Every structure is written in structure tokens, then in C-alpha cells.
Tab-separated table of C-alpha atoms in Angstrom:
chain	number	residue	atom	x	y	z
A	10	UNK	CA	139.965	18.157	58.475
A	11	UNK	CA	143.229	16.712	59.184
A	12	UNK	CA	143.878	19.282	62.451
A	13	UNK	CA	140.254	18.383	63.439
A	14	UNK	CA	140.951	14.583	63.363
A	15	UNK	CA	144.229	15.476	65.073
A	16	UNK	CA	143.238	17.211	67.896
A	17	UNK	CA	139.919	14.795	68.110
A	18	UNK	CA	142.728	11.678	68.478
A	19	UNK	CA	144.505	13.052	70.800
A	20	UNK	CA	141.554	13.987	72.981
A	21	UNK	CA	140.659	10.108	73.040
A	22	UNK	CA	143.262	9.543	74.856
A	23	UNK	CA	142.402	11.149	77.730
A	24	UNK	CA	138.687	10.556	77.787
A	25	UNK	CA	136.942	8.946	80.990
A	26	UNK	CA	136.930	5.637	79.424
A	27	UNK	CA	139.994	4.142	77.494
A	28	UNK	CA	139.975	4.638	73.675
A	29	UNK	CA	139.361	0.905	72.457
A	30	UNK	CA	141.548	1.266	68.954
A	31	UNK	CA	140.293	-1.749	66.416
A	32	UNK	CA	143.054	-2.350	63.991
A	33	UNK	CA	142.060	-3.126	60.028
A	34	UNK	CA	143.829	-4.755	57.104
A	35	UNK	CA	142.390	-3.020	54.171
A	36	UNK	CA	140.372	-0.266	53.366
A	37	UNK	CA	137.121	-2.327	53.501
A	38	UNK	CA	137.908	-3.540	56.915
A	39	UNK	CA	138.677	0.383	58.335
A	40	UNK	CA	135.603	1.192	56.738
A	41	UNK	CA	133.258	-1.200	57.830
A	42	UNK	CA	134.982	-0.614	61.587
A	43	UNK	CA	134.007	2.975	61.392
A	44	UNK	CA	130.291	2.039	60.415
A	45	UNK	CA	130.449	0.096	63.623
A	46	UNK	CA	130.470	3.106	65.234
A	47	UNK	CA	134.508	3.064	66.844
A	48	UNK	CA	135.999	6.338	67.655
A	49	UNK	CA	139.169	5.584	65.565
A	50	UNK	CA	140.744	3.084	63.783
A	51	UNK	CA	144.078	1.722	63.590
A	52	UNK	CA	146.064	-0.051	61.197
A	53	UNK	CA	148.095	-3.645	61.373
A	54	UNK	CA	151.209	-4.290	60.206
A	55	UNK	CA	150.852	-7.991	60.105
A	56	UNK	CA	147.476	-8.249	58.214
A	57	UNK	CA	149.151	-5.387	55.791
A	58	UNK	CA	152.150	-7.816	55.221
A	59	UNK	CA	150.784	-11.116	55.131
A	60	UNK	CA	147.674	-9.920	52.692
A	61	UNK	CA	151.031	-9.085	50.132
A	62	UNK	CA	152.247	-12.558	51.160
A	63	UNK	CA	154.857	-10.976	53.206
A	64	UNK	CA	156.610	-11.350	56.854
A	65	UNK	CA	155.662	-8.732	59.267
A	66	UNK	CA	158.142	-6.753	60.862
A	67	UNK	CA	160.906	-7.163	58.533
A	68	UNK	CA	161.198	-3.761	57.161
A	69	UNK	CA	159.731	-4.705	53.509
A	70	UNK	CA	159.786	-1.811	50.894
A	71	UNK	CA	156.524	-3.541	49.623
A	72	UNK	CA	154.898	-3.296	52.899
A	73	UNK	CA	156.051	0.037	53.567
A	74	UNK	CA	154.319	1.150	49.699
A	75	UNK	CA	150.966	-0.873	50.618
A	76	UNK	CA	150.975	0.890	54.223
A	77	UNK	CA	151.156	4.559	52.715
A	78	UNK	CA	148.708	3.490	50.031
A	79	UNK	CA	146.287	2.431	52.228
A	80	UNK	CA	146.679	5.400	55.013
A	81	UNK	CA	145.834	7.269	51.431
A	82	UNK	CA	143.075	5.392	50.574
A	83	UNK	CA	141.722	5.516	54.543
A	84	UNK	CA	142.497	9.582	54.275
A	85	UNK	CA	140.022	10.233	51.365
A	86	UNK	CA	136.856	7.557	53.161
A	87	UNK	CA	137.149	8.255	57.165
A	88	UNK	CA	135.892	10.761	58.373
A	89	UNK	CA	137.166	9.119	62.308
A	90	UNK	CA	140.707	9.857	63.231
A	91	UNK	CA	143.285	6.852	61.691
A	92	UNK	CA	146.466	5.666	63.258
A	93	UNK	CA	148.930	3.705	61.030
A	94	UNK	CA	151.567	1.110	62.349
A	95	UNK	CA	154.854	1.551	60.423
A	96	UNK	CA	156.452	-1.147	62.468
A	97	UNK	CA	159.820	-0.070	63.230
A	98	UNK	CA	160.432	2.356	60.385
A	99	UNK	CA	161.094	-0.200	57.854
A	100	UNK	CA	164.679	0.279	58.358
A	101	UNK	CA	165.031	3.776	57.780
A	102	UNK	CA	166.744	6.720	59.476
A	103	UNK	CA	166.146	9.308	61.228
A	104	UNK	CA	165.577	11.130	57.744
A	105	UNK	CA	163.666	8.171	56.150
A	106	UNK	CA	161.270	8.146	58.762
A	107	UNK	CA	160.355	11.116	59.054
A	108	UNK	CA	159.796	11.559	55.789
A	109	UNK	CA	157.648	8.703	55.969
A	110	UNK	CA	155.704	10.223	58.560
A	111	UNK	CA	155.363	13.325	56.900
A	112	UNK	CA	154.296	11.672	54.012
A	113	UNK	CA	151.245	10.014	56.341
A	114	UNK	CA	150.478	13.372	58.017
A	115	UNK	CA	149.752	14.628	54.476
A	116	UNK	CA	147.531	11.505	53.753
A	117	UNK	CA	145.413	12.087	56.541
A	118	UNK	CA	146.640	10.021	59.104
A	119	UNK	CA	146.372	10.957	62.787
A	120	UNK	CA	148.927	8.701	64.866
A	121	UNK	CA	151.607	6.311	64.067
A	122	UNK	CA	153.239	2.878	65.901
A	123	UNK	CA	156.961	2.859	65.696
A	124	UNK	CA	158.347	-0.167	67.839
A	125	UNK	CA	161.799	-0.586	69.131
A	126	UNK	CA	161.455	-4.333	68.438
A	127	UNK	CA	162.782	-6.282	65.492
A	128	UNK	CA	161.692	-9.883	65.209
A	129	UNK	CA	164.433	-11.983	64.345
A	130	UNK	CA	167.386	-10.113	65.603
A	131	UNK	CA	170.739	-11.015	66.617
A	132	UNK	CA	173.722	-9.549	67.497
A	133	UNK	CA	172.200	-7.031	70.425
A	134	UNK	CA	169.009	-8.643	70.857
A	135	UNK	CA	165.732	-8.208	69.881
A	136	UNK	CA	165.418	-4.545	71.149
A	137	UNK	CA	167.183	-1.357	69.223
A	138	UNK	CA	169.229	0.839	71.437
A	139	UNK	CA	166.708	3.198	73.186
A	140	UNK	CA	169.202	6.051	72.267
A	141	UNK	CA	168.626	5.328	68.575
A	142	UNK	CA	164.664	5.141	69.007
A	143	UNK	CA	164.559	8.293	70.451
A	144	UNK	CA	166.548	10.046	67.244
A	145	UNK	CA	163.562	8.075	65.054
A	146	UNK	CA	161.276	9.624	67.333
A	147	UNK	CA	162.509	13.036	67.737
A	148	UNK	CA	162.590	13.150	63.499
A	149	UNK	CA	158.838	11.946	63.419
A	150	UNK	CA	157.732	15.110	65.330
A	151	UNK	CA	159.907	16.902	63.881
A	152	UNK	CA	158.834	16.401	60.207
A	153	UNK	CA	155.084	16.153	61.206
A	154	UNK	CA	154.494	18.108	65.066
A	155	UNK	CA	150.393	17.246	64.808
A	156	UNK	CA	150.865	12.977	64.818
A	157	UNK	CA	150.423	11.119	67.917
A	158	UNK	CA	153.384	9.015	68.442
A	159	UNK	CA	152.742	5.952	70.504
A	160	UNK	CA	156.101	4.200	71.049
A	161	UNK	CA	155.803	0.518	71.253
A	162	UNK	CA	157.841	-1.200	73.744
A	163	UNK	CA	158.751	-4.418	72.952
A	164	UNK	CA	160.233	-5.497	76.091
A	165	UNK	CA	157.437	-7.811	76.911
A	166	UNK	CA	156.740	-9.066	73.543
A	167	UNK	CA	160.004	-10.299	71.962
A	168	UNK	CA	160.815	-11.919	75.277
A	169	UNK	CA	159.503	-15.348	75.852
A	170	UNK	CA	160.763	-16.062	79.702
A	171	UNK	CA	158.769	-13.648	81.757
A	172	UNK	CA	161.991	-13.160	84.477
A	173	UNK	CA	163.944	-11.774	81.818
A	174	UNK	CA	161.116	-9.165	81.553
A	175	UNK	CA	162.338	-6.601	83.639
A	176	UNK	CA	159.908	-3.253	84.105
A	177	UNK	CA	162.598	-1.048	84.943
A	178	UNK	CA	163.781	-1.790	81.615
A	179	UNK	CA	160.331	-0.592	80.201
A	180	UNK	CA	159.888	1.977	82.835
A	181	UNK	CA	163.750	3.428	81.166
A	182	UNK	CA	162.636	3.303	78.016
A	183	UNK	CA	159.500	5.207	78.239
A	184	UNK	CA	161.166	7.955	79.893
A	185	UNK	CA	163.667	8.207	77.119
A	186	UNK	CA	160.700	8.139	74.262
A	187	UNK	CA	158.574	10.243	75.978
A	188	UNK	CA	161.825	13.347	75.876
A	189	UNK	CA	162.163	12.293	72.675
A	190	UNK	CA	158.371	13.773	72.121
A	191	UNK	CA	156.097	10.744	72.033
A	192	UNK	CA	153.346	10.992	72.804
A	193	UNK	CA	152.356	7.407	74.323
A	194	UNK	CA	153.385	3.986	75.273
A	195	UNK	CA	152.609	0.963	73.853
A	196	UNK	CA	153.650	-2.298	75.967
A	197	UNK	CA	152.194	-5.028	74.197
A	198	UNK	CA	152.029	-8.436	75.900
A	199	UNK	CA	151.897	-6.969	79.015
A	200	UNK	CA	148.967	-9.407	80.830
A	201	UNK	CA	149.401	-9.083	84.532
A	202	UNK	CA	147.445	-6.735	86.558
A	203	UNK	CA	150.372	-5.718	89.209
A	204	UNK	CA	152.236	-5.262	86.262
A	205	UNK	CA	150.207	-2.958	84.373
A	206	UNK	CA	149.615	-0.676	87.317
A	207	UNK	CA	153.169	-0.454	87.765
A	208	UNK	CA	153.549	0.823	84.076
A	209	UNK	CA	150.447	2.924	84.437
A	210	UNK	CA	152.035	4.797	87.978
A	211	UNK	CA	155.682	4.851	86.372
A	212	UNK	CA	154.697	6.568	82.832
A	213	UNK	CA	153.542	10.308	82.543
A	214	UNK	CA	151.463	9.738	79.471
A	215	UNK	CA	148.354	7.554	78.199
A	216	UNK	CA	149.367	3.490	78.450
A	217	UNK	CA	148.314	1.251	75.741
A	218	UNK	CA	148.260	-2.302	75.725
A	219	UNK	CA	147.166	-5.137	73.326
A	220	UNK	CA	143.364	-6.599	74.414
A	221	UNK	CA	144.347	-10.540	75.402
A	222	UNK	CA	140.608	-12.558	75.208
A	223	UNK	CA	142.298	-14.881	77.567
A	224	UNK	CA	140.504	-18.865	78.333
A	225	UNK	CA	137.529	-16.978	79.506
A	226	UNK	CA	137.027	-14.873	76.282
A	227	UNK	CA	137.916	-11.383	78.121
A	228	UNK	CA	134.815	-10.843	80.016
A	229	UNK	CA	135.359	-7.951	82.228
A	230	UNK	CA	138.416	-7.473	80.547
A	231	UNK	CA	137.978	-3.562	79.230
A	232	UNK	CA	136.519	-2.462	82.352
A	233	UNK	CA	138.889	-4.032	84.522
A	234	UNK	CA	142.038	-2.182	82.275
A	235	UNK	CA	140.133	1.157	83.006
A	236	UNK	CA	140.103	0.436	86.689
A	237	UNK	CA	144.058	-0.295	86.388
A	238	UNK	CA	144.549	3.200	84.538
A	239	UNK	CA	144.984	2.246	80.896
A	240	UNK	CA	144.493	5.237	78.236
A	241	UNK	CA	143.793	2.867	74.881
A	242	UNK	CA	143.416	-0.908	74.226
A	243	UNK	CA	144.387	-2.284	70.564
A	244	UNK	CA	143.161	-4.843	68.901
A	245	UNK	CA	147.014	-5.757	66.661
A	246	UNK	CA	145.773	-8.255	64.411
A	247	UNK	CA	143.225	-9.950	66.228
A	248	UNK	CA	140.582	-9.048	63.998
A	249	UNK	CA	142.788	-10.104	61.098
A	250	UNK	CA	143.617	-13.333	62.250
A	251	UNK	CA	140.061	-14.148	63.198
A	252	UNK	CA	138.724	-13.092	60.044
A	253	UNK	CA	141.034	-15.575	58.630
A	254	UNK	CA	140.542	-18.407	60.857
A	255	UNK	CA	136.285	-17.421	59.924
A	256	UNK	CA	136.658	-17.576	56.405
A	257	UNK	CA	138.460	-21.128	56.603
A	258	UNK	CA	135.618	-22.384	58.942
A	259	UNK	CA	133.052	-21.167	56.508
A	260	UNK	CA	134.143	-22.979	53.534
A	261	UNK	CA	134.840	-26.149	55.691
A	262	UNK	CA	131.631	-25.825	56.625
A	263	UNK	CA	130.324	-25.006	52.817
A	264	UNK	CA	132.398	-27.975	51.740
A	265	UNK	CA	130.420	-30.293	54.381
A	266	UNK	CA	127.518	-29.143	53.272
A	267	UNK	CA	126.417	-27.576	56.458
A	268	UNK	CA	126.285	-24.217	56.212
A	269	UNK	CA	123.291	-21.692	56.651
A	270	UNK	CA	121.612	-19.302	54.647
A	271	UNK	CA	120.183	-19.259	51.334
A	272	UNK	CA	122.826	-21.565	49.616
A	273	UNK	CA	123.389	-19.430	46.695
A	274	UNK	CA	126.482	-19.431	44.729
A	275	UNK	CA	128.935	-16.705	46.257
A	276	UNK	CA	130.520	-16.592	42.559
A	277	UNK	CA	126.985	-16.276	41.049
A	278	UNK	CA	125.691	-13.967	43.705
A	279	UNK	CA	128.746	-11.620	42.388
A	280	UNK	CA	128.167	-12.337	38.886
A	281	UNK	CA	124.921	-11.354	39.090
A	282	UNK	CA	125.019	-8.063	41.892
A	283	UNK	CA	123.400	-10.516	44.327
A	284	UNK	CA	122.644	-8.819	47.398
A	285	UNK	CA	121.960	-12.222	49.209
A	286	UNK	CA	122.911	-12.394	52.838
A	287	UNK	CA	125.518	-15.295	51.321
A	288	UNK	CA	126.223	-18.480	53.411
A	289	UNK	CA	127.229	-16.326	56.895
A	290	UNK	CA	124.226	-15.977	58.750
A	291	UNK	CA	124.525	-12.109	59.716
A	292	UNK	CA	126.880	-11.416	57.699
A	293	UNK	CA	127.732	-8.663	55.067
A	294	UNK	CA	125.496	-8.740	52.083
A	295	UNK	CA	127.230	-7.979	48.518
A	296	UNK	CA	125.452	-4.281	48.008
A	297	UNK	CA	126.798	-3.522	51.870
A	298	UNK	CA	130.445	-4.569	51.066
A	299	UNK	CA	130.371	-2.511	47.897
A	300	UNK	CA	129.048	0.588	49.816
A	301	UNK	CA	132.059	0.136	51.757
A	302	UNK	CA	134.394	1.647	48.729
A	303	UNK	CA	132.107	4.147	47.912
């Protein structure tokens, strides 16, 4: 199944309409995601890390064993191509990370994220060398040929002053990634349109970019990046932050007493099996999220 979900993943990327890539947390989230009805689903570092109460992007040993174990778990229940986001190899080699990528291959997985960006950094600035990316790179596809690399680019994320964002810079870097046999590009941050096309005309492979809602919620948004050229929009944590910033609303909301729905007891609704809608109109009802780990 694993060639099948390959081959299907890579296909997406060069479909007449860009592959919109949601990213989950946990193996609920990818789950109910592919229920939706998405093509594929990706992974994100930050909800991985910060559901272990841990910083994202810092190369954590217990975020790298909670990534694999979940690209396990999402190997055994999807049957839609998965992509997982080892941020920047959690500080590994050349030989570390491909291993590690091997060891994803073998779960099931279909695509990994490996950025060039480490939050935090000092000394050489926030980017690692692009000649040492491409060696991390070159040992991904070596170890595991079939995954689709998309190399993230953090030029325009790590950078907060938009002049010092130079696209040439990006532009290099692709180039260098893309011998090194990635796949794709990832440039999150990127917002501007002139910019984008630019990226889009300058690099010989499918673009990604993070979806931005923007003041106007994004309306337009998706059909407007498929006008510019882009292969695949992601999500990043989005979804994981929203989901957050909804469940402290909710009980706000329970606490004020001004919630809808039936006003049972969450606790006693799972005491009991329930099967209520619960206090979120339109939400999940207790029998649907335990379907989800079947």
C-alpha cells in the first residue's frame, strides 16, 4: 500500500488544482481530517511538541519518539497518503536522518518536512548552511528513494524585517535542495503575490506555502494561489492552534453559563458512553470520536 500511497502523493502535486495539505496533532485529528474527505494529511511539529509540553523546533528526542509513534499509529488507520514534519532533523546527521526517514518510510509515511531553519540560533543565524542541508537531504533519499521531500525554506519565516528577505537567497537555496533530490519547496511566510510568482517562475518543482487567513478571513485566498502557480497549501498548525483557542472559548462559555446544547455533563456523558452532541453545537459526538481509533 505504501508504493500506492507514494506514487498517489506525489501525483497531488501536480494535479490541476493545488493539493490543500491539513496538518494534525494526533491520531484522532489525522483521522477525523481524512473523514473530511482531504486528499492527504500532514503532520505538525508544533502541535506534536507542545501536546508533550515541549518547544517546537528544538530538536527534542521526546518529540522526535512521539513523531515516529504517531506516523506509526497514522500508517496502520489512513488509508490517504501522510506526510510527517521532522522539523530540521532533530539535530541529527546525515546518518541520523536518514535513518529516521527510513524508519518513517517503513511506517507508512509518504513525504517528510525537513527545514533549514532553527529557531533560536546564534552564531550564523537562523538558517543552516545550504551546503549542509543538501547532505541531510541527499541521505533522506538515499535511505528511503519513494518519500517526497519538501524542503522548507526558512528564509521568510525566521526573518522579521521583510528587506532583509532577499529571494535570490531563496531562489539559491532551492536550486541547491532540489540537486540534492528534493522533491519540493516549502517557503513559509511568504504572503505577497509578486513575490510568490517570482518563487513559482524561479523553482523547477511544485511550490508550497503556508495558507495566511489574513483580516479578511482568506476569501479567495486558495483560488487566487492557484492562479499564481502554487503546487500545495499547508495548514502548519493552524488547525492546532484554533482547536486550542476553541476549546478555551467553550469552557469560558460553559463557565458563564452560556453555552448550547443539551447541557449534559461532558464527564458523565463519558462515564456513561454518552453519545450526546455535548455542549458544541455541531460538534463531534462521543461514539464518533471513539470511531476515530477504531
Amino acid at each position: 500500500m505504501s508504493k500506492d500511497r507514494n506514487r498517489t502523493f506525489h501525483a497531488l502535486h501536480h494535479a490541476d488544482a493545488p493539493l490543500l495539505l491539513p496538518n494534525a496533532w494526533d491520531a484522532a485529528s489525522a483521522a477525523a481530517l481524512a473523514a473530511a474527505g482531504f486528499a492527504a494529511i500532514g503532520t505538525t511539529s508544533l502541535g506534536v511538541a507542545a501536546a508533550l509540553g515541549e518547544p517546537d523546533g528544538q530538536g527534542s528526542a521526546r518529540v522526535r519518539d512521539a513523531m515516529v509513534a504517531l506516523a506509526r499509529r497514522l500508517g496502520s488507520r489512513l488509508t490517504c497518503p501522510y506526510t510527517v514534519d521532522i522539523e530540521g532533523g532533530f539535530g541529527g546527521g546525515p546518518e541520523e536522518v536518514g535513518a529516521l526517514a527510513a524508519e518513517l518510510a517503513e511506517a507508512g509515511a509518504s513525504g517528510v518536512n525537513l527545514e533549514d531553519g532553527l529557531p533560536g540560533r546564534t552564531g550564523d543565524g537562523p538558517l543552516v548552511a545550504a551546503a549542509r542541508q543538501a547532505e541531510l537531504i541527499r541521505a533522506v533519499k538515499a535511505r528511503a528513494p519513494g518519500l517526497y521531500v519538501n524542503a522548507r525554506i526558512d528564509t521568510h519565516w525566521l526573518v522579521d524585517d521583510v528587506a532583509t528577505r532577499p529571494l535570490d537567497e531563496t531562489l539559491a537555496r532551492a536550486e541547491t535542495y532540489l540537486a540534492a533530490g528534493a522533491d519540493g519547496v516549502f517557503v513559509p511566510g511568504v504572503a505577497d503575490e509578486r513575490a510568490v510568482g517570482t518563487l513559482v517562475a524561479g523553482i523547477p518543482a511544485p511550490l508550497n506555502v503556508l495558507y495566511t487567513p489574513g483580516p479578511d478571513g482568506g476569501r479567495g485566498r486558495l483560488a487566487r494561489l492557484a492562479e499564481l502557480g502554487v503546487r500545495r497549501v499547508s495548514t502548519g498548525s493552524l488547525l492546532f492552534r484554533s482547536a486550542l483557542h476553541a476549546a478555551v472559548t467553550l469552557a469560558e462559555s460553559v463557565r458563564a453559563d452560556g453555552a448550547d446544547g443539551d447541557g449534559r455533563d461532558d464527564g458523565a456523558d463519558e462515564a456513561g458512553g454518552g453519545g450526546g452532541a455535548g455542549v458544541l453545537a455541531g460538534g463531534p459526538g462521543y461514539e464518533a470520536v471513539q470511531r476515530l481509533a477504531e
